[in-house]
Amino acid sequence: MPKNRILPTAGPPRILAVAQLVGSLGDGAYYVTSALYFTQVVGLPASRVGLGLSLAWAVGSIAGVPLGRLADRRGPRGMSVLLALATSGAVASFLFIRSFWPFLLAAGCYASAQSGLAAARQALLAGLVTRAERTGVLAHLQATLNAGLAVGAGIGGVALYSGTRGAYLGVFALDAASFLVCALVLLRLPAAARVADAAADGRRFAVLRDRPYALVTLLNTVLLLRMPLLSLGIPLWITERTRAPAWLVSALFVLNTLGVAAFQVAAARGVTSLRTAVAAVRRSGLIMLVSCVVFALSAAGGIPVWAAAGVLVTGAALQVAGEMLHSAGSWQISFDLAPAARTGEYQGFFGTGVTVARTLGPVLLTALLVSWGIPGWLLLGALFAAAAYALGPAVRRAQRSRPRPGAEPHGDAHADVHANVNPDAKPDAAVTVRQADDATR
């Protein structure tokens, strides 16, 4: 795969990347304008908007598992197309919302469709790309995502500068249209394999009983606190605790998105197995610890404004490095520990970590950074490092719970859950897979 490009080589990986790029363009504009639109244009209280979004994403996190399982059952391409269309419809409905309850309903539909779409696309990737190529392709997709978000955020900035109702509505129309185009792009993919009927294994939502995988997901959720750290924790820290200018918040966001777009592919190149994935996550935890220490130094007494700004940029650069290593390692881990027959279901569950981190992160980070200050940064860094190092034993425990190559499944509650997940194992003959007519219904 080419080393110095954002888009992967031609074929299914490039089509997936184009779909990701189109959707992220609209989302980038939506993310920077939606809160202000609902508070300043629609007139909803900020507290109700925050409550509504938290409830919506809580629903979305729950919906991700059954929608991912449905992608396994009905075919990931068709479900990806349907969920892209559902996302488009949910965003389009925002154009007509004038009160809280319709907003809550539309936001819940949007969050559920987005969570399901993420799981379905992961299952689609697993069905179209070889195991050895997955992490590399995901690195390209992440780089594409960040590039699209950066451009979309610029478009949203134009709408914010205008400040008119028409400009805000134009952003929502753009986001809705972007997911329509995304659905059309996904239709160009070949149909991927789907799992046989549920009666073949007799287990529903087996991931909810897979305790080793749940532990890995929990530890990964702690590491995902880096997401609200960028969007909320660092902006509050800069404005409340340092002498650095407020515009540096925007500069650090651009540094993060462009840094990931430029270097994520290279950062993921060495992650090819569970062993290298665990090592990458361990390094990311140490880097995040150092990053937190550097951020804490930006509030040291008597530090000049220019020095505080330089320290913050250094901390943000370290955060980008830690983020890229964590992303690459977590992708490999989430796929390699998931049964081949339940990729969508397992990816839907693993993806709930993003929602939980974004829901609980603001409360935790506000308490640690704004209330506690420098000690809070040090505690947060220690939390990142501890979770990263604990992930290694958790992954090894999950590995041991999977059967060895050639082993017959046991008759316990986890037998069907763990079938066919060893990275070197060949598909179990008991797992029937067939090619689907993955048309949209």
Short mmCIF file of C-alpha atoms in Angstrom, two decimals:
data_model
loop_
_atom_site.label_atom_id
_atom_site.label_comp_id
_atom_site.label_asym_id
_atom_site.label_seq_id
_atom_site.Cartn_x
_atom_site.Cartn_y
_atom_site.Cartn_z
CA MET A 1 0.00 0.00 0.00
CA PRO A 2 1.44 3.43 -0.87
CA LYS A 3 3.17 5.11 2.02
CA ASN A 4 2.57 8.78 1.32
CA ARG A 5 -1.10 9.15 0.45
CA ILE A 6 -4.28 9.51 2.49
CA LEU A 7 -6.49 7.41 0.19
CA PRO A 8 -5.67 3.69 -0.04
CA THR A 9 -5.15 1.82 -3.28
CA ALA A 10 -7.99 1.27 -5.74
CA GLY A 11 -10.70 -1.25 -4.96
CA PRO A 12 -12.97 -1.70 -1.92
CA PRO A 13 -10.56 0.10 0.48
CA ARG A 14 -10.62 3.25 -1.66
CA ILE A 15 -14.41 3.15 -2.03
CA LEU A 16 -14.73 2.87 1.76
CA ALA A 17 -12.35 5.80 2.17
CA VAL A 18 -14.31 7.96 -0.28
CA ALA A 19 -17.54 7.15 1.58
CA GLN A 20 -15.81 8.09 4.84
CA LEU A 21 -14.52 11.34 3.34
CA VAL A 22 -17.92 12.40 2.00
CA GLY A 23 -19.69 11.73 5.31
CA SER A 24 -17.03 13.45 7.41
CA LEU A 25 -17.21 16.64 5.32
CA GLY A 26 -20.82 17.13 6.33
CA ASP A 27 -20.24 15.99 9.90
CA GLY A 28 -17.32 18.41 10.36
CA ALA A 29 -19.60 21.32 9.48
CA TYR A 30 -22.40 19.92 11.64
CA TYR A 31 -20.23 19.42 14.74
CA VAL A 32 -19.06 23.04 14.94
CA THR A 33 -22.50 24.60 14.31
CA SER A 34 -25.19 22.31 15.75
CA ALA A 35 -25.03 23.40 19.40
CA LEU A 36 -25.20 27.10 18.54
CA TYR A 37 -28.01 26.50 16.05
CA PHE A 38 -30.23 24.77 18.58
CA THR A 39 -29.53 27.31 21.33
CA GLN A 40 -29.31 30.60 19.41
CA VAL A 41 -31.59 29.98 16.41
CA VAL A 42 -34.13 27.41 17.61
CA GLY A 43 -34.02 28.86 21.13
CA LEU A 44 -33.62 25.70 23.20
CA PRO A 45 -31.90 26.17 26.60
CA ALA A 46 -28.29 24.99 26.57
CA SER A 47 -28.98 22.66 29.49
CA ARG A 48 -31.77 20.91 27.55
CA VAL A 49 -29.62 20.60 24.45
CA GLY A 50 -26.87 19.00 26.54
CA LEU A 51 -29.35 16.66 28.23
CA GLY A 52 -30.92 15.72 24.91
CA LEU A 53 -27.59 14.91 23.29
CA SER A 54 -26.48 12.82 26.28
CA LEU A 55 -29.72 10.82 26.21
CA ALA A 56 -29.51 10.44 22.43
CA TRP A 57 -25.98 9.05 22.50
CA ALA A 58 -26.88 6.76 25.39
CA VAL A 59 -29.61 5.29 23.18
CA GLY A 60 -27.18 5.16 20.27
CA SER A 61 -24.63 3.20 22.27
CA ILE A 62 -27.26 0.57 23.09
CA ALA A 63 -28.51 0.42 19.50
CA GLY A 64 -25.02 -0.24 18.11
CA VAL A 65 -24.97 -3.90 19.21
CA PRO A 66 -28.29 -5.07 17.69
CA LEU A 67 -27.69 -3.03 14.54
CA GLY A 68 -24.22 -4.55 14.23
CA ARG A 69 -25.70 -8.01 14.71
CA LEU A 70 -28.27 -7.22 12.02
CA ALA A 71 -25.41 -6.34 9.67
CA ASP A 72 -23.90 -9.77 10.37
CA ARG A 73 -27.23 -11.43 9.64
CA ARG A 74 -28.53 -9.43 6.68
CA GLY A 75 -25.30 -8.37 5.04
CA PRO A 76 -23.06 -5.41 5.97
CA ARG A 77 -23.27 -3.58 2.64
CA GLY A 78 -27.05 -3.36 2.61
CA MET A 79 -27.16 -2.32 6.28
CA SER A 80 -24.45 0.29 5.73
CA VAL A 81 -26.45 1.82 2.90
CA LEU A 82 -29.69 1.79 4.91
CA LEU A 83 -28.03 3.35 7.96
CA ALA A 84 -26.36 6.04 5.85
CA LEU A 85 -29.81 6.88 4.46
CA ALA A 86 -31.24 6.88 8.01
CA THR A 87 -28.49 9.27 9.13
CA SER A 88 -29.31 11.56 6.21
CA GLY A 89 -32.99 11.53 7.12
CA ALA A 90 -32.28 12.26 10.79
CA VAL A 91 -30.09 15.25 9.92
CA ALA A 92 -32.66 16.53 7.41
CA SER A 93 -35.32 16.43 10.14
CA PHE A 94 -33.31 18.98 12.13
CA LEU A 95 -34.30 21.54 9.49
CA PHE A 96 -37.89 21.43 10.76
CA ILE A 97 -37.41 21.13 14.52
CA ARG A 98 -38.63 23.94 16.75
CA SER A 99 -39.06 22.30 20.20
CA PHE A 100 -37.33 19.92 22.62
CA TRP A 101 -39.19 16.62 22.18
CA PRO A 102 -38.87 16.47 18.39
CA PHE A 103 -35.22 17.43 18.87
CA LEU A 104 -34.73 14.57 21.32
CA LEU A 105 -36.39 12.09 18.94
CA ALA A 106 -34.34 13.25 15.94
CA ALA A 107 -31.11 13.27 17.94
CA GLY A 108 -31.81 9.71 19.15
CA CYS A 109 -32.40 8.55 15.57
CA TYR A 110 -29.21 10.29 14.44
CA ALA A 111 -27.08 8.78 17.22
CA SER A 112 -28.52 5.28 16.68
CA ALA A 113 -27.98 5.44 12.92
CA GLN A 114 -24.41 6.70 13.37
CA SER A 115 -23.57 3.98 15.91
CA GLY A 116 -25.06 1.28 13.72
CA LEU A 117 -23.35 2.65 10.62
CA ALA A 118 -19.96 2.53 12.34
CA ALA A 119 -20.49 -1.13 13.31
CA ALA A 120 -21.83 -2.10 9.88
CA ARG A 121 -18.90 -0.47 8.09
CA GLN A 122 -16.47 -2.35 10.32
CA ALA A 123 -18.21 -5.60 9.42
CA LEU A 124 -18.12 -4.58 5.77
CA LEU A 125 -14.40 -3.90 6.00
CA ALA A 126 -13.82 -7.31 7.60
CA GLY A 127 -15.73 -8.99 4.78
CA LEU A 128 -13.89 -7.23 1.95
CA VAL A 129 -10.32 -6.83 3.25
CA THR A 130 -7.94 -9.54 4.41
CA ARG A 131 -7.00 -9.74 8.07
CA ALA A 132 -3.43 -8.65 7.33
CA GLU A 133 -4.63 -5.47 5.60
CA ARG A 134 -7.32 -4.34 8.04
CA THR A 135 -5.31 -2.11 10.37
CA GLY A 136 -3.55 -0.43 7.45
CA VAL A 137 -6.85 0.26 5.70
CA LEU A 138 -8.36 1.55 8.94
CA ALA A 139 -5.41 3.93 9.26
CA HIS A 140 -6.24 5.29 5.81
CA LEU A 141 -9.88 5.63 6.80
CA GLN A 142 -8.95 7.51 9.98
CA ALA A 143 -6.69 9.85 8.02
CA THR A 144 -9.49 10.43 5.52
CA LEU A 145 -11.96 11.05 8.34
CA ASN A 146 -9.77 13.72 9.91
CA ALA A 147 -9.12 15.42 6.59
CA GLY A 148 -12.85 15.57 5.92
CA LEU A 149 -13.63 16.85 9.42
CA ALA A 150 -11.02 19.60 9.07
CA VAL A 151 -12.46 20.79 5.74
CA GLY A 152 -16.02 20.47 7.04
CA ALA A 153 -15.14 22.45 10.18
CA GLY A 154 -13.88 25.22 7.89
CA ILE A 155 -17.22 25.23 6.07
CA GLY A 156 -19.00 25.36 9.41
CA GLY A 157 -16.79 28.27 10.42
CA VAL A 158 -18.10 30.24 7.44
CA ALA A 159 -21.66 29.59 8.65
CA LEU A 160 -20.72 30.70 12.17
CA TYR A 161 -19.18 33.88 10.79
CA SER A 162 -22.36 34.59 8.85
CA GLY A 163 -24.53 33.80 11.87
CA THR A 164 -27.75 33.70 9.82
CA ARG A 165 -30.49 31.10 10.03
CA GLY A 166 -30.03 30.34 6.34
CA ALA A 167 -26.33 29.61 6.83
CA TYR A 168 -27.04 27.16 9.65
CA LEU A 169 -29.76 25.43 7.63
CA GLY A 170 -27.33 25.19 4.72
CA VAL A 171 -24.94 23.24 6.97
CA PHE A 172 -27.67 20.74 7.92
CA ALA A 173 -28.66 20.36 4.27
CA LEU A 174 -25.00 19.76 3.39
CA ASP A 175 -24.66 17.06 6.07
CA ALA A 176 -27.88 15.34 4.95
CA ALA A 177 -26.73 15.42 1.33
CA SER A 178 -23.29 14.09 2.28
CA PHE A 179 -24.82 10.92 3.74
CA LEU A 180 -27.00 10.45 0.67
CA VAL A 181 -23.85 10.52 -1.44
CA CYS A 182 -22.16 8.22 1.10
CA ALA A 183 -24.95 5.66 0.59
CA LEU A 184 -24.52 5.84 -3.19
CA VAL A 185 -20.76 5.34 -2.84
CA LEU A 186 -21.26 2.31 -0.58
CA LEU A 187 -23.52 0.75 -3.20
CA ARG A 188 -20.48 0.51 -5.48
CA LEU A 189 -18.92 -2.06 -3.15
CA PRO A 190 -19.29 -5.77 -3.81
CA ALA A 191 -21.60 -7.73 -1.53
CA ALA A 192 -19.76 -9.14 1.49
CA ALA A 193 -20.41 -12.49 3.12
CA ARG A 194 -23.02 -12.71 5.84
CA VAL A 195 -23.63 -15.19 8.63
CA ALA A 196 -26.18 -17.96 8.28
CA ASP A 197 -29.53 -17.78 10.05
CA ALA A 198 -29.59 -17.31 13.81
CA ALA A 199 -30.83 -20.86 14.27
CA ALA A 200 -27.41 -22.08 13.20
CA ASP A 201 -25.80 -20.94 16.45
CA GLY A 202 -28.78 -20.32 18.73
CA ARG A 203 -27.17 -17.43 20.63
CA ARG A 204 -28.37 -13.84 20.56
CA PHE A 205 -26.09 -10.95 21.53
CA ALA A 206 -23.36 -13.29 22.67
CA VAL A 207 -20.96 -10.36 23.10
CA LEU A 208 -22.89 -9.34 26.22
CA ARG A 209 -21.80 -12.62 27.85
CA ASP A 210 -18.17 -12.38 26.71
CA ARG A 211 -16.60 -11.02 29.91
CA PRO A 212 -12.98 -10.97 28.68
CA TYR A 213 -13.98 -8.88 25.66
CA ALA A 214 -16.06 -6.62 27.92
CA LEU A 215 -12.99 -5.98 30.09
CA VAL A 216 -10.91 -5.08 27.04
CA THR A 217 -13.69 -2.70 25.93
CA LEU A 218 -13.82 -1.07 29.38
CA LEU A 219 -10.07 -0.42 29.47
CA ASN A 220 -10.21 0.95 25.95
CA THR A 221 -13.02 3.29 27.05
CA VAL A 222 -10.68 4.80 29.66
CA LEU A 223 -8.11 5.45 26.93
CA LEU A 224 -10.84 7.06 24.80
CA LEU A 225 -11.09 9.89 27.34
CA ARG A 226 -8.58 11.54 25.02
CA MET A 227 -11.55 12.45 22.79
CA PRO A 228 -13.40 14.80 25.19
CA LEU A 229 -9.98 15.92 26.39
CA LEU A 230 -9.41 17.53 22.97
CA SER A 231 -12.91 18.94 22.56
CA LEU A 232 -13.59 20.07 26.14
CA GLY A 233 -10.80 19.48 28.66
CA ILE A 234 -8.01 21.36 26.89
CA PRO A 235 -10.20 24.34 25.87
CA LEU A 236 -11.40 24.76 29.47
CA TRP A 237 -7.83 24.37 30.76
CA ILE A 238 -6.49 27.03 28.38
CA THR A 239 -9.19 29.59 29.17
CA GLU A 240 -9.54 28.91 32.91
CA ARG A 241 -6.06 28.00 34.10
CA THR A 242 -3.40 29.40 31.72
CA ARG A 243 -2.35 32.77 30.33
CA ALA A 244 -2.35 31.51 26.75
CA PRO A 245 -4.68 33.21 24.23
CA ALA A 246 -8.10 31.63 23.66
CA TRP A 247 -7.53 31.35 19.90
CA LEU A 248 -4.95 28.66 20.65
CA VAL A 249 -7.88 26.27 21.20
CA SER A 250 -8.66 26.37 17.49
CA ALA A 251 -4.99 26.04 16.57
CA LEU A 252 -4.58 22.90 18.67
CA PHE A 253 -7.70 21.36 17.10
CA VAL A 254 -6.27 21.97 13.63
CA LEU A 255 -2.92 20.53 14.75
CA ASN A 256 -4.67 17.37 15.92
CA THR A 257 -6.85 16.78 12.87
CA LEU A 258 -4.14 17.55 10.33
CA GLY A 259 -1.53 15.58 12.30
CA VAL A 260 -3.70 12.47 12.29
CA ALA A 261 -4.53 12.95 8.61
CA ALA A 262 -0.84 13.17 7.74
CA PHE A 263 0.73 10.52 9.97
CA GLN A 264 -1.91 7.95 11.01
CA VAL A 265 -1.02 5.58 8.17
CA ALA A 266 2.66 5.61 9.10
CA ALA A 267 1.87 5.17 12.81
CA ALA A 268 -0.20 2.05 12.09
CA ARG A 269 2.31 0.39 9.76
CA GLY A 270 3.98 -1.70 12.47
CA VAL A 271 0.73 -2.97 14.01
CA THR A 272 0.08 -6.38 12.44
CA SER A 273 -0.83 -8.70 15.33
CA LEU A 274 -2.19 -8.74 18.85
CA ARG A 275 1.35 -8.60 20.23
CA THR A 276 2.30 -5.49 18.26
CA ALA A 277 -1.11 -3.95 18.98
CA VAL A 278 -0.66 -4.33 22.74
CA ALA A 279 2.82 -2.84 22.46
CA ALA A 280 1.45 0.15 20.51
CA VAL A 281 -1.24 0.79 23.13
CA ARG A 282 1.35 0.53 25.91
CA ARG A 283 3.52 3.15 24.19
CA SER A 284 0.48 5.35 23.68
CA GLY A 285 -0.27 5.25 27.41
CA LEU A 286 3.25 6.39 28.27
CA ILE A 287 3.10 9.17 25.69
CA MET A 288 -0.26 10.33 27.03
CA LEU A 289 1.22 10.37 30.55
CA VAL A 290 4.07 12.62 29.36
CA SER A 291 1.57 14.76 27.45
CA CYS A 292 -0.50 15.30 30.59
CA VAL A 293 2.61 16.31 32.54
CA VAL A 294 3.50 18.82 29.81
CA PHE A 295 -0.01 20.26 29.79
CA ALA A 296 0.18 20.69 33.56
CA LEU A 297 3.40 22.71 33.20
CA SER A 298 1.56 25.30 31.06
CA ALA A 299 -0.05 26.66 34.24
CA ALA A 300 3.19 26.93 36.21
CA GLY A 301 3.46 30.17 38.12
CA GLY A 302 5.22 33.05 36.40
CA ILE A 303 5.44 31.36 32.98
CA PRO A 304 5.28 33.92 30.13
CA VAL A 305 2.39 33.85 27.68
CA TRP A 306 4.57 32.76 24.75
CA ALA A 307 6.13 29.99 26.82
CA ALA A 308 2.73 28.73 27.96
CA ALA A 309 1.62 28.61 24.33
CA GLY A 310 4.75 26.66 23.36
CA VAL A 311 4.21 24.16 26.18
CA LEU A 312 0.60 23.65 25.11
CA VAL A 313 1.62 23.01 21.50
CA THR A 314 4.20 20.47 22.70
CA GLY A 315 1.59 18.72 24.83
CA ALA A 316 -0.84 18.66 21.90
CA ALA A 317 1.80 17.18 19.58
CA LEU A 318 2.46 14.41 22.10
CA GLN A 319 -1.27 13.82 22.38
CA VAL A 320 -1.51 13.34 18.60
CA ALA A 321 1.26 10.72 18.75
CA GLY A 322 -0.45 8.89 21.60
CA GLU A 323 -3.82 9.03 19.85
CA MET A 324 -2.48 7.51 16.63
CA LEU A 325 -0.76 4.63 18.40
CA HIS A 326 -3.83 3.92 20.53
CA SER A 327 -6.11 3.98 17.47
CA ALA A 328 -3.95 1.54 15.53
CA GLY A 329 -3.60 -0.85 18.47
CA SER A 330 -7.28 -0.79 19.42
CA TRP A 331 -8.40 -1.51 15.83
CA GLN A 332 -6.24 -4.61 15.67
CA ILE A 333 -7.35 -5.80 19.11
CA SER A 334 -11.07 -5.27 18.48
CA PHE A 335 -10.99 -7.26 15.23
CA ASP A 336 -8.66 -10.07 16.28
CA LEU A 337 -10.64 -10.87 19.42
CA ALA A 338 -14.01 -10.82 17.67
CA PRO A 339 -15.55 -14.00 16.20
CA ALA A 340 -15.55 -13.86 12.40
CA ALA A 341 -19.28 -14.66 12.38
CA ARG A 342 -20.11 -11.76 14.73
CA THR A 343 -17.87 -8.92 13.57
CA GLY A 344 -20.67 -6.35 13.37
CA GLU A 345 -22.08 -7.30 16.78
CA TYR A 346 -18.68 -7.16 18.46
CA GLN A 347 -17.68 -3.92 16.73
CA GLY A 348 -20.98 -2.40 17.80
CA PHE A 349 -20.20 -3.29 21.41
CA PHE A 350 -16.58 -2.12 21.20
CA GLY A 351 -17.82 1.16 19.72
CA THR A 352 -19.92 1.91 22.79
CA GLY A 353 -16.66 2.99 24.42
CA VAL A 354 -16.69 6.13 22.29
CA THR A 355 -20.17 7.06 23.47
CA VAL A 356 -19.44 6.33 27.12
CA ALA A 357 -16.23 8.38 26.98
CA ARG A 358 -18.03 11.30 25.37
CA THR A 359 -20.92 11.07 27.84
CA LEU A 360 -19.01 10.68 31.12
CA GLY A 361 -15.78 12.36 30.05
CA PRO A 362 -16.97 15.98 30.37
CA VAL A 363 -17.95 15.52 34.02
CA LEU A 364 -14.72 13.69 34.90
CA LEU A 365 -12.39 16.03 33.00
CA THR A 366 -14.04 19.17 34.36
CA ALA A 367 -13.53 17.90 37.90
CA LEU A 368 -9.93 16.79 37.30
CA LEU A 369 -8.61 19.70 35.24
CA VAL A 370 -10.67 22.76 36.13
CA SER A 371 -11.26 21.95 39.81
CA TRP A 372 -8.01 20.15 40.72
CA GLY A 373 -5.63 21.82 38.29
CA ILE A 374 -2.11 20.42 38.02
CA PRO A 375 -2.72 17.40 40.33
CA GLY A 376 -5.71 16.54 38.15
CA TRP A 377 -3.49 16.41 35.05
CA LEU A 378 -1.05 14.12 36.81
CA LEU A 379 -3.87 11.81 37.94
CA LEU A 380 -5.31 11.73 34.42
CA GLY A 381 -1.92 10.84 32.96
CA ALA A 382 -1.51 8.03 35.48
CA LEU A 383 -4.98 6.77 34.56
CA PHE A 384 -4.03 6.64 30.86
CA ALA A 385 -0.80 4.76 31.60
CA ALA A 386 -2.48 2.31 33.99
CA ALA A 387 -5.26 1.47 31.52
CA ALA A 388 -2.76 1.03 28.68
CA TYR A 389 -0.63 -1.39 30.70
CA ALA A 390 -3.66 -3.28 32.06
CA LEU A 391 -4.89 -3.83 28.50
CA GLY A 392 -2.03 -6.28 27.85
CA PRO A 393 -3.08 -8.85 30.50
CA ALA A 394 -6.74 -8.31 29.54
CA VAL A 395 -6.01 -9.12 25.90
CA ARG A 396 -4.01 -12.22 26.87
CA ARG A 397 -6.91 -13.38 29.05
CA ALA A 398 -9.33 -12.87 26.17
CA GLN A 399 -6.96 -14.75 23.85
CA ARG A 400 -6.85 -17.73 26.22
CA SER A 401 -10.65 -17.88 26.23
CA ARG A 402 -10.64 -18.47 22.46
CA PRO A 403 -10.11 -22.05 21.20
CA ARG A 404 -6.81 -22.99 19.63
CA PRO A 405 -6.62 -23.73 15.92
CA GLY A 406 -8.38 -26.99 15.12
CA ALA A 407 -10.03 -27.26 18.54
CA GLU A 408 -13.63 -28.35 18.67
CA PRO A 409 -16.02 -25.89 20.30
CA HIS A 410 -17.08 -26.82 23.80
CA GLY A 411 -20.63 -26.99 24.93
CA ASP A 412 -20.49 -24.06 27.34
CA ALA A 413 -22.19 -20.71 27.03
CA HIS A 414 -19.20 -19.20 25.26
CA ALA A 415 -18.48 -21.91 22.71
CA ASP A 416 -20.13 -20.22 19.78
CA VAL A 417 -18.92 -16.81 20.89
CA HIS A 418 -15.28 -17.73 20.63
CA ALA A 419 -15.33 -19.84 17.50
CA ASN A 420 -12.99 -18.84 14.70
CA VAL A 421 -11.25 -15.91 16.36
CA ASN A 422 -7.66 -16.98 16.68
CA PRO A 423 -5.66 -14.84 14.23
CA ASP A 424 -3.99 -17.94 12.81
CA ALA A 425 -7.02 -20.24 12.91
CA LYS A 426 -8.88 -21.38 9.85
CA PRO A 427 -12.65 -21.01 9.71
CA ASP A 428 -14.47 -23.63 11.78
CA ALA A 429 -16.47 -25.98 9.60
CA ALA A 430 -19.37 -25.62 12.00
CA VAL A 431 -19.72 -21.93 11.12
CA THR A 432 -21.64 -21.68 7.89
CA VAL A 433 -21.08 -18.59 5.80
CA ARG A 434 -22.61 -17.82 2.49
CA GLN A 435 -22.49 -14.99 -0.01
CA ALA A 436 -25.49 -12.72 0.31
CA ASP A 437 -27.55 -10.91 -2.19
CA ASP A 438 -26.71 -7.82 -0.15
CA ALA A 439 -29.26 -5.57 -1.79
CA THR A 440 -30.90 -2.76 0.11
CA ARG A 441 -34.39 -3.64 1.27
#
